[in-house]
Amino acid sequence: MNSIISILRENIDVSDELIAAIDASFAVVEFDLDGTVLNVNESFMKLTGYEEDEVVGQHHSMFLPEEMLNGPDYEMCWADLRAGKRKQVEVPCITKSGDRIWVEETYAPVRNSDGELVKIVRFGVNVTERHEMVADLQGKVDAIRHSHAIVKFDANGIILNANRHFLAAMGYDLSEVVGQHHSMFVGEEYAKSSAYQAFWRSLANGESKIRQFKYFGKDGREVWFEATYSPVLDVYGEVIKIINLAVDITDEVSELIGLKSTLEVNFAEVDEHIEGVDRKCETAEQMFRQAQAHLEASNIASGVLVGCVGETLERMTELRSVSDHVFDTVIEGDVAAVALENAVDRLRDGAGENSELAEQIDNLDECVTESSRILTSLRLELKEMLNRMAVVSLAIEKHGDVTGQMTSEMHGIQTSLDAAQNAIATIGQSTEEMALTIGRSREVSVVLAR
C-alpha cells in the first residue's frame, strides 16, 4: 500500500489521519493503463475475499460478470481512462466466493510530475444493500407504472405528465393534456363547485386523497378511476407536485350500474308480487271472517238440531211403545174374533130348524166376520206403521250420529279457521318483513351503483 500513499503524498498535501481515513473507507485498487492490478488495500481484500497475491498481476476483468465484458461499453470505459478522463460508475463485482456485490466506483487517472498518465486508481464503496433496496423500489415503481394510470400535476392542478395507460383510457395524446388543468377531465358543473375547489386546496396543503373519480374522455364517454392523489414534498415540506395513481374501473362500474338496473326491475316485480300477496291475504281474511260468522250460525243451528233430534227420538220411542201396545191389543182382538166365530158356529149347530134364531145367528156371523176383517186390516196397517217407525227411528238415530259428527267436524273447522287466520297473519308479517328486506336491498344496490 506504500505506492498508494506515495501517490497521494506526491499529488496532495494531506495528513496521515486523512490517508488512514481514506484507506479505511474505500476499497482501493491501482491499475496500470492496460487494466492490470498493481496493488490493493485491506478494505478491497475484505470486500472481495481475495488475498493480495491472488489479484496482483491479474486484469481488472476478473472482478466483473461475463455480460459486462462482452459489451462495447467496457472497452470504451478503459479508452476514456487512458485518455485521462475520470469515471464514476456503479457496477457489479464478483467476489472470490462467486457472490455478486454492487460497488460504487470512482476511477481517477494518475499523472507523474511531467503530466504523463502512469496509472489509474479506483476508489470503491460497497452499495449492495442500497442497490437492492433501489432495485426493489424500482421494481415496485415499474409494476405500478405498468398496472396504473399515472398523472403528475403541479400544486395548482396543471398537468405535468401522464403515462400511456391514462392516455389510452381517456383517448388523448400527451401533447393534448400537458399544460392543461385537471378540470378538463371532469364535468363543467363539478369543476365550478366548492367541493372541487376544496379538493385541490387540501391537496395543495399536503393531504392525500383516495376516492373514485368520474372523468370524461376525449369523446365525452364516462371513464371511472379508483384514484390516489399523493402530494410530493420538497426538503422544506412544500408541495411541489401531486401524483395521481389510478386504476380504470369503468367496466366494474358499468357492471354495477347494470346490476342496479336489473335489481330495480326484479324489485319492481317482487313489489308487484308482494302487493298481490297482500291483496290475497286481505281477501282471505274477509272470507275467513264470513266463514267464521257462518260457522257460529251453524253451531247454533246444529245445537238446535241436536236437541230436536233427541226430542224426536224420544217421542218416536213413546209412539212406538203405544203402537206396540195397540198391535198387541189387535192381536188379542184377532184371537177373540176366532173364538167368537167358533162360538157362532156352535150356536148355529144348536139352533137347529129355528129359522128366526138362524137368521139372528147369520147376522151375528156377518158382524163377527166384518170385525175380523177390520181387525186383520188394522193389524196389517199397524204392522206396516211399526216397520216404518223402525225405519224412521233408525234414520233418526243415524241422523243423530251424523249430527254429532257434524258438530265435531264444526269444531274441527273452527280449529282450522283459527289456524288459517294465524297463518294469514304470519303471511302478512312475512310480507312486511319481505318489503323491509327489499327496501334494504334497494339501498345496497344504490350504494353499489355509486
C-alpha positions as CSV (number, residue, x, y, z in Angstrom):
1,M,0.0,0.0,0.0
2,N,3.0,2.3,0.1
3,S,2.6,3.1,-3.6
4,I,-1.0,4.4,-3.0
5,I,0.1,6.5,-0.1
6,S,3.1,7.8,-2.0
7,I,0.8,8.8,-4.9
8,L,-1.4,10.8,-2.5
9,R,1.6,12.5,-0.9
10,E,3.1,13.4,-4.2
11,N,-0.1,15.0,-5.5
12,I,-1.9,16.3,-2.4
13,D,-0.7,17.8,0.8
14,V,-2.6,15.5,3.2
15,S,-2.2,14.3,6.7
16,D,-1.6,10.7,7.8
17,E,-5.0,10.8,9.5
18,L,-6.8,11.7,6.3
19,I,-4.9,9.0,4.4
20,A,-5.9,6.4,7.1
21,A,-9.5,7.5,6.8
22,I,-9.5,7.1,3.1
23,D,-7.8,3.8,3.3
24,A,-10.4,2.5,5.9
25,S,-13.4,3.9,4.0
26,F,-12.6,2.9,0.4
27,A,-11.6,-0.3,-1.3
28,V,-8.6,1.0,-3.3
29,V,-7.0,-0.7,-6.3
30,E,-4.2,0.5,-8.5
31,F,-4.2,-0.4,-12.2
32,D,-1.7,0.2,-15.0
33,L,-3.1,1.8,-18.2
34,D,-4.0,-1.7,-19.6
35,G,-6.1,-2.6,-16.5
36,T,-3.7,-4.9,-14.8
37,V,-3.8,-4.8,-11.0
38,L,-0.7,-3.3,-9.4
39,N,-1.8,-3.0,-5.8
40,V,-4.8,-3.3,-3.4
41,N,-5.6,-2.2,0.1
42,E,-7.1,-4.1,3.1
43,S,-10.6,-2.8,2.5
44,F,-10.6,-4.2,-1.0
45,M,-9.4,-7.6,0.2
46,K,-12.1,-7.7,2.9
47,L,-14.7,-6.6,0.3
48,T,-13.8,-9.3,-2.3
49,G,-12.4,-12.1,-0.2
50,Y,-9.1,-12.2,-2.2
51,E,-5.6,-12.1,-0.9
52,E,-3.2,-9.6,-2.4
53,D,-1.1,-12.2,-4.2
54,E,-4.3,-13.6,-5.8
55,V,-5.1,-10.4,-7.6
56,V,-1.8,-8.5,-8.2
57,G,-0.8,-9.1,-11.9
58,Q,-4.4,-10.0,-12.8
59,H,-6.6,-8.0,-15.1
60,H,-9.4,-5.8,-13.9
61,S,-11.9,-8.0,-15.8
62,M,-11.6,-10.8,-13.2
63,F,-13.9,-8.8,-11.0
64,L,-16.7,-8.3,-13.5
65,P,-19.5,-10.6,-14.7
66,E,-19.3,-12.0,-18.1
67,E,-22.2,-10.0,-19.6
68,M,-20.3,-6.7,-18.9
69,L,-17.1,-7.8,-20.6
70,N,-18.7,-8.6,-23.9
71,G,-20.3,-5.2,-24.4
72,P,-18.7,-2.2,-26.2
73,D,-19.1,0.0,-23.0
74,Y,-16.3,-1.9,-21.2
75,E,-13.6,-1.1,-23.8
76,M,-14.9,2.4,-24.2
77,C,-14.5,3.0,-20.5
78,W,-10.9,2.0,-20.5
79,A,-10.2,4.0,-23.6
80,D,-11.6,7.1,-21.7
81,L,-9.5,6.3,-18.7
82,R,-6.3,6.0,-20.8
83,A,-7.3,9.4,-22.3
84,G,-7.3,10.9,-18.8
85,K,-11.0,11.1,-18.2
86,R,-12.4,10.4,-14.8
87,K,-15.2,7.9,-14.4
88,Q,-17.8,7.2,-11.7
89,V,-19.9,4.1,-12.1
90,E,-22.0,1.6,-10.1
91,V,-21.1,-1.9,-11.3
92,P,-21.5,-5.5,-10.1
93,C,-18.4,-7.1,-8.7
94,I,-17.8,-10.9,-8.4
95,T,-16.1,-11.9,-5.1
96,K,-13.8,-14.8,-4.6
97,S,-16.7,-17.0,-3.4
98,G,-18.7,-16.1,-6.6
99,D,-21.2,-13.8,-5.0
100,R,-22.3,-10.7,-6.8
101,I,-22.0,-7.4,-4.9
102,W,-22.5,-3.9,-6.1
103,V,-19.8,-1.3,-5.8
104,E,-19.9,2.4,-6.5
105,E,-16.5,3.1,-8.1
106,T,-14.6,6.2,-8.9
107,Y,-11.7,5.8,-11.4
108,A,-9.1,8.5,-11.2
109,P,-6.2,8.7,-13.8
110,V,-2.9,9.5,-12.1
111,R,-0.2,11.6,-13.8
112,N,3.5,12.0,-12.9
113,S,5.4,15.2,-12.4
114,D,5.7,15.5,-16.2
115,G,2.0,15.3,-16.7
116,E,2.1,11.8,-18.2
117,L,-0.6,9.2,-17.2
118,V,1.1,6.5,-15.3
119,K,-1.7,4.5,-13.6
120,I,-5.3,4.5,-12.6
121,V,-6.6,4.4,-9.1
122,R,-10.1,3.1,-8.3
123,F,-11.9,4.0,-5.0
124,G,-14.8,1.7,-4.3
125,V,-17.7,1.6,-1.8
126,N,-20.0,-1.4,-1.2
127,V,-23.5,-0.2,-2.1
128,T,-25.1,-3.7,-2.4
129,E,-27.8,-3.0,0.2
130,R,-28.7,0.3,-1.3
131,H,-28.7,-1.1,-4.8
132,E,-31.0,-4.0,-3.8
133,M,-33.3,-1.5,-2.0
134,V,-33.3,0.8,-5.0
135,A,-33.9,-2.2,-7.3
136,D,-36.8,-3.4,-5.2
137,L,-38.2,0.1,-5.2
138,Q,-37.7,0.4,-8.9
139,G,-39.4,-2.9,-9.4
140,K,-42.4,-1.7,-7.5
141,V,-42.4,1.6,-9.4
142,D,-42.2,-0.4,-12.7
143,A,-45.1,-2.6,-11.5
144,I,-47.2,0.5,-10.7
145,R,-46.3,2.1,-14.0
146,H,-47.4,-1.0,-15.9
147,S,-50.6,-1.5,-14.0
148,H,-51.8,2.0,-13.1
149,A,-52.8,5.1,-15.0
150,I,-50.4,7.8,-13.7
151,V,-50.7,11.6,-14.0
152,K,-48.4,14.2,-12.5
153,F,-49.8,17.7,-11.6
154,D,-48.2,20.7,-10.1
155,A,-49.7,22.1,-6.8
156,N,-52.3,24.0,-8.8
157,G,-53.6,21.1,-10.7
158,I,-51.7,21.7,-14.0
159,I,-50.8,18.5,-15.8
160,L,-47.1,17.9,-16.0
161,N,-47.1,14.4,-17.4
162,A,-49.2,11.3,-18.0
163,N,-48.4,7.7,-18.8
164,R,-49.8,5.6,-21.7
165,H,-52.4,3.8,-19.6
166,F,-54.0,7.1,-18.6
167,L,-53.8,8.5,-22.1
168,A,-55.2,5.3,-23.7
169,A,-58.2,5.2,-21.2
170,M,-59.0,8.9,-21.9
171,G,-58.3,8.9,-25.6
172,Y,-55.8,11.8,-25.6
173,D,-52.3,12.3,-26.8
174,L,-49.7,13.6,-24.3
175,S,-49.4,16.9,-26.1
176,E,-53.2,17.4,-25.7
177,V,-53.1,17.3,-21.9
178,V,-49.7,18.7,-20.7
179,G,-50.1,22.2,-19.5
180,Q,-53.9,21.8,-19.1
181,H,-55.8,21.8,-15.8
182,H,-57.2,18.7,-14.2
183,S,-60.7,20.2,-14.6
184,M,-60.6,19.3,-18.3
185,F,-61.4,15.7,-17.3
186,V,-64.4,16.5,-15.0
187,G,-67.8,17.9,-15.8
188,E,-68.2,21.7,-16.0
189,E,-70.7,21.8,-13.2
190,Y,-68.4,19.9,-10.8
191,A,-65.4,21.9,-11.9
192,K,-67.1,25.1,-10.7
193,S,-68.4,23.6,-7.4
194,S,-67.0,24.5,-4.0
195,A,-66.3,20.8,-3.4
196,Y,-63.9,20.6,-6.3
197,Q,-62.1,23.8,-5.2
198,A,-61.8,22.4,-1.6
199,F,-60.4,19.1,-3.1
200,W,-57.5,20.9,-4.7
201,R,-56.9,23.1,-1.7
202,S,-56.5,20.1,0.5
203,L,-54.0,18.5,-2.0
204,A,-52.0,21.8,-2.1
205,N,-51.9,21.6,1.7
206,G,-50.3,18.2,1.6
207,E,-53.3,16.0,2.2
208,S,-53.6,12.7,0.3
209,K,-56.9,11.7,-1.2
210,I,-58.3,8.3,-2.1
211,R,-61.6,8.2,-4.0
212,Q,-63.5,7.1,-7.0
213,F,-63.5,9.8,-9.8
214,K,-65.7,10.1,-12.8
215,Y,-63.7,11.5,-15.7
216,F,-65.0,12.3,-19.2
217,G,-62.8,11.1,-22.0
218,K,-62.0,13.0,-25.2
219,D,-65.1,11.6,-26.9
220,G,-67.3,12.5,-23.9
221,R,-67.7,9.0,-22.6
222,E,-67.6,8.3,-18.8
223,V,-64.3,6.9,-17.5
224,W,-64.2,5.8,-13.9
225,F,-60.9,5.6,-11.9
226,E,-60.1,4.4,-8.4
227,A,-57.6,7.1,-7.8
228,T,-55.0,8.0,-5.1
229,Y,-53.8,11.6,-5.2
230,S,-50.4,11.9,-3.3
231,P,-48.7,15.2,-2.7
232,V,-44.9,15.2,-3.1
233,L,-43.0,17.5,-0.7
234,D,-39.6,19.1,-1.1
235,V,-37.0,19.3,1.6
236,Y,-38.7,22.3,3.1
237,G,-42.1,20.5,3.3
238,E,-43.6,22.4,0.5
239,V,-45.8,20.6,-2.1
240,I,-44.0,20.6,-5.4
241,K,-46.2,18.2,-7.4
242,I,-49.1,15.8,-7.0
243,I,-49.0,12.2,-8.4
244,N,-52.3,10.5,-9.2
245,L,-52.1,6.7,-9.3
246,A,-55.3,5.3,-10.7
247,V,-56.9,2.1,-11.8
248,D,-59.5,2.1,-14.5
249,I,-62.7,0.7,-13.0
250,T,-65.1,1.7,-15.8
251,D,-66.1,-1.9,-16.6
252,E,-66.7,-2.6,-12.9
253,V,-68.9,0.5,-12.5
254,S,-70.8,-0.3,-15.7
255,E,-71.5,-3.8,-14.3
256,L,-72.7,-2.3,-11.1
257,I,-74.9,0.1,-12.9
258,G,-76.3,-2.8,-15.0
259,L,-76.7,-4.8,-11.8
260,K,-78.6,-1.9,-10.2
261,S,-81.0,-1.7,-13.2
262,T,-81.5,-5.4,-13.1
263,L,-82.2,-5.3,-9.3
264,E,-84.7,-2.4,-9.8
265,V,-86.6,-4.5,-12.4
266,N,-86.6,-7.5,-10.1
267,F,-87.5,-5.4,-7.1
268,A,-90.5,-4.0,-9.1
269,E,-91.6,-7.5,-9.9
270,V,-91.2,-8.5,-6.3
271,D,-93.1,-5.4,-5.1
272,E,-95.9,-6.4,-7.5
273,H,-96.0,-10.0,-6.2
274,I,-96.0,-8.7,-2.6
275,E,-98.9,-6.4,-3.3
276,G,-100.7,-9.4,-4.9
277,V,-100.0,-11.4,-1.8
278,D,-101.3,-8.6,0.4
279,R,-104.4,-8.4,-1.6
280,K,-105.0,-12.1,-1.5
281,C,-104.3,-12.1,2.3
282,E,-107.0,-9.3,2.7
283,T,-109.4,-11.3,0.6
284,A,-108.7,-14.5,2.5
285,E,-109.2,-12.6,5.8
286,Q,-112.6,-11.4,4.6
287,M,-113.6,-14.9,3.5
288,F,-112.4,-16.3,6.9
289,R,-114.5,-13.7,8.7
290,Q,-117.5,-14.7,6.7
291,A,-116.8,-18.4,7.3
292,Q,-116.5,-17.6,11.0
293,A,-119.9,-16.0,11.0
294,H,-121.5,-18.9,9.1
295,L,-119.8,-21.3,11.4
296,E,-121.2,-19.6,14.5
297,A,-124.7,-19.7,13.0
298,S,-124.1,-23.4,12.1
299,N,-123.1,-24.1,15.6
300,I,-126.3,-22.6,16.9
301,A,-128.3,-24.5,14.3
302,S,-126.6,-27.7,15.0
303,G,-127.2,-27.3,18.7
304,V,-130.9,-26.8,18.0
305,L,-130.9,-29.7,15.6
306,V,-129.2,-32.0,18.1
307,G,-131.9,-31.0,20.6
308,C,-134.7,-31.6,18.1
309,V,-133.3,-34.9,17.1
310,G,-133.1,-36.0,20.7
311,E,-136.6,-34.9,21.4
312,T,-138.0,-36.5,18.2
313,L,-136.2,-39.8,19.0
314,E,-137.8,-39.7,22.5
315,R,-141.3,-39.1,21.0
316,M,-140.8,-41.8,18.5
317,T,-139.8,-44.2,21.3
318,E,-143.0,-43.3,23.1
319,L,-145.1,-43.6,20.0
320,R,-143.6,-47.0,19.2
321,S,-144.4,-48.2,22.7
322,V,-148.0,-47.1,22.3
323,S,-148.1,-48.7,18.8
324,D,-146.7,-51.9,20.1
325,H,-149.4,-51.9,22.8
326,V,-152.1,-51.3,20.2
327,F,-150.7,-54.0,18.0
328,D,-150.8,-56.4,20.9
329,T,-154.4,-55.4,21.5
330,V,-155.3,-56.0,17.9
331,I,-153.7,-59.5,18.1
332,E,-155.7,-60.2,21.2
333,G,-158.8,-59.0,19.2
334,D,-158.0,-61.4,16.4
335,V,-157.8,-64.2,18.9
336,A,-161.2,-63.1,20.4
337,A,-162.7,-62.9,16.9
338,V,-161.7,-66.5,16.1
339,A,-163.2,-67.7,19.4
340,L,-166.3,-65.7,18.6
341,E,-166.5,-67.4,15.2
342,N,-166.2,-70.8,16.8
343,A,-169.0,-69.9,19.2
344,V,-171.2,-68.7,16.4
345,D,-170.6,-72.0,14.6
346,R,-171.7,-73.9,17.8
347,L,-174.8,-71.6,18.1
348,R,-175.7,-72.4,14.5
349,D,-175.4,-76.1,15.2
350,G,-177.6,-75.7,18.3
351,A,-180.3,-73.6,16.6
352,G,-181.4,-76.5,14.5
353,E,-184.5,-75.7,12.4
354,N,-185.4,-72.4,14.2
355,S,-185.3,-70.1,11.3
356,E,-185.6,-66.9,13.3
357,L,-182.7,-67.9,15.5
358,A,-180.8,-68.9,12.5
359,E,-181.4,-65.5,10.9
360,Q,-180.1,-63.8,14.0
361,I,-177.1,-66.1,14.1
362,D,-176.3,-65.2,10.5
363,N,-176.5,-61.5,11.3
364,L,-174.1,-62.1,14.2
365,D,-171.8,-64.1,11.9
366,E,-171.7,-61.3,9.5
367,C,-170.8,-58.8,12.2
368,V,-168.1,-61.2,13.5
369,T,-166.7,-61.6,10.0
370,E,-166.7,-57.9,9.4
371,S,-165.0,-57.3,12.8
372,S,-162.4,-59.9,11.9
373,R,-161.8,-58.3,8.5
374,I,-161.4,-54.9,10.2
375,L,-159.0,-56.3,12.8
376,T,-157.0,-58.0,10.2
377,S,-156.7,-54.8,8.1
378,L,-155.9,-52.8,11.3
379,R,-153.3,-55.4,12.2
380,L,-151.7,-55.2,8.8
381,E,-151.7,-51.4,8.8
382,L,-150.2,-51.3,12.3
383,K,-147.5,-53.8,11.3
384,E,-146.7,-51.6,8.3
385,M,-146.6,-48.5,10.5
386,L,-144.4,-50.2,13.0
387,N,-142.0,-51.2,10.2
388,R,-142.0,-47.6,9.0
389,M,-141.4,-46.3,12.6
390,A,-138.5,-48.7,12.9
391,V,-137.0,-47.2,9.7
392,V,-137.7,-43.7,10.9
393,S,-136.2,-44.4,14.3
394,L,-133.1,-45.9,12.7
395,A,-132.9,-42.9,10.4
396,I,-133.3,-40.5,13.4
397,E,-130.6,-42.4,15.3
398,K,-128.3,-42.2,12.3
399,H,-129.2,-38.6,11.9
400,G,-128.2,-38.1,15.5
401,D,-124.8,-39.7,14.8
402,V,-124.4,-37.6,11.7
403,T,-125.4,-34.5,13.7
404,G,-122.9,-35.4,16.4
405,Q,-120.2,-35.9,13.8
406,M,-121.2,-32.7,12.1
407,T,-120.8,-30.9,15.5
408,S,-117.4,-32.5,15.9
409,E,-116.4,-31.5,12.4
410,M,-117.6,-28.0,13.0
411,H,-115.3,-27.8,16.0
412,G,-112.5,-29.1,13.7
413,I,-113.5,-26.4,11.2
414,Q,-113.3,-23.8,13.9
415,T,-109.8,-25.0,14.8
416,S,-108.7,-25.0,11.1
417,L,-110.1,-21.5,10.7
418,D,-108.2,-20.3,13.7
419,A,-105.0,-21.9,12.3
420,A,-105.7,-20.4,8.9
421,Q,-106.2,-16.9,10.4
422,N,-102.9,-17.3,12.2
423,A,-101.2,-18.4,9.0
424,I,-102.7,-15.4,7.2
425,A,-101.4,-13.1,9.9
426,T,-98.0,-14.8,9.7
427,I,-98.0,-14.3,5.9
428,G,-98.9,-10.7,6.4
429,Q,-96.0,-10.2,8.8
430,S,-93.7,-12.1,6.4
431,T,-94.7,-9.8,3.5
432,E,-93.9,-6.8,5.7
433,E,-90.5,-8.2,6.6
434,M,-90.0,-9.1,2.9
435,A,-90.8,-5.5,2.0
436,L,-88.3,-4.2,4.6
437,T,-85.7,-6.6,3.2
438,I,-86.4,-5.4,-0.4
439,G,-86.1,-1.8,0.8
440,R,-82.7,-2.5,2.4
441,S,-81.6,-4.4,-0.8
442,R,-82.6,-1.4,-2.8
443,E,-80.4,0.8,-0.6
444,V,-77.5,-1.6,-1.1
445,S,-78.0,-1.6,-4.9
446,V,-77.9,2.2,-4.9
447,V,-74.7,2.2,-2.9
448,L,-73.1,-0.3,-5.2
449,A,-74.0,1.8,-8.2
450,R,-72.4,5.0,-6.9
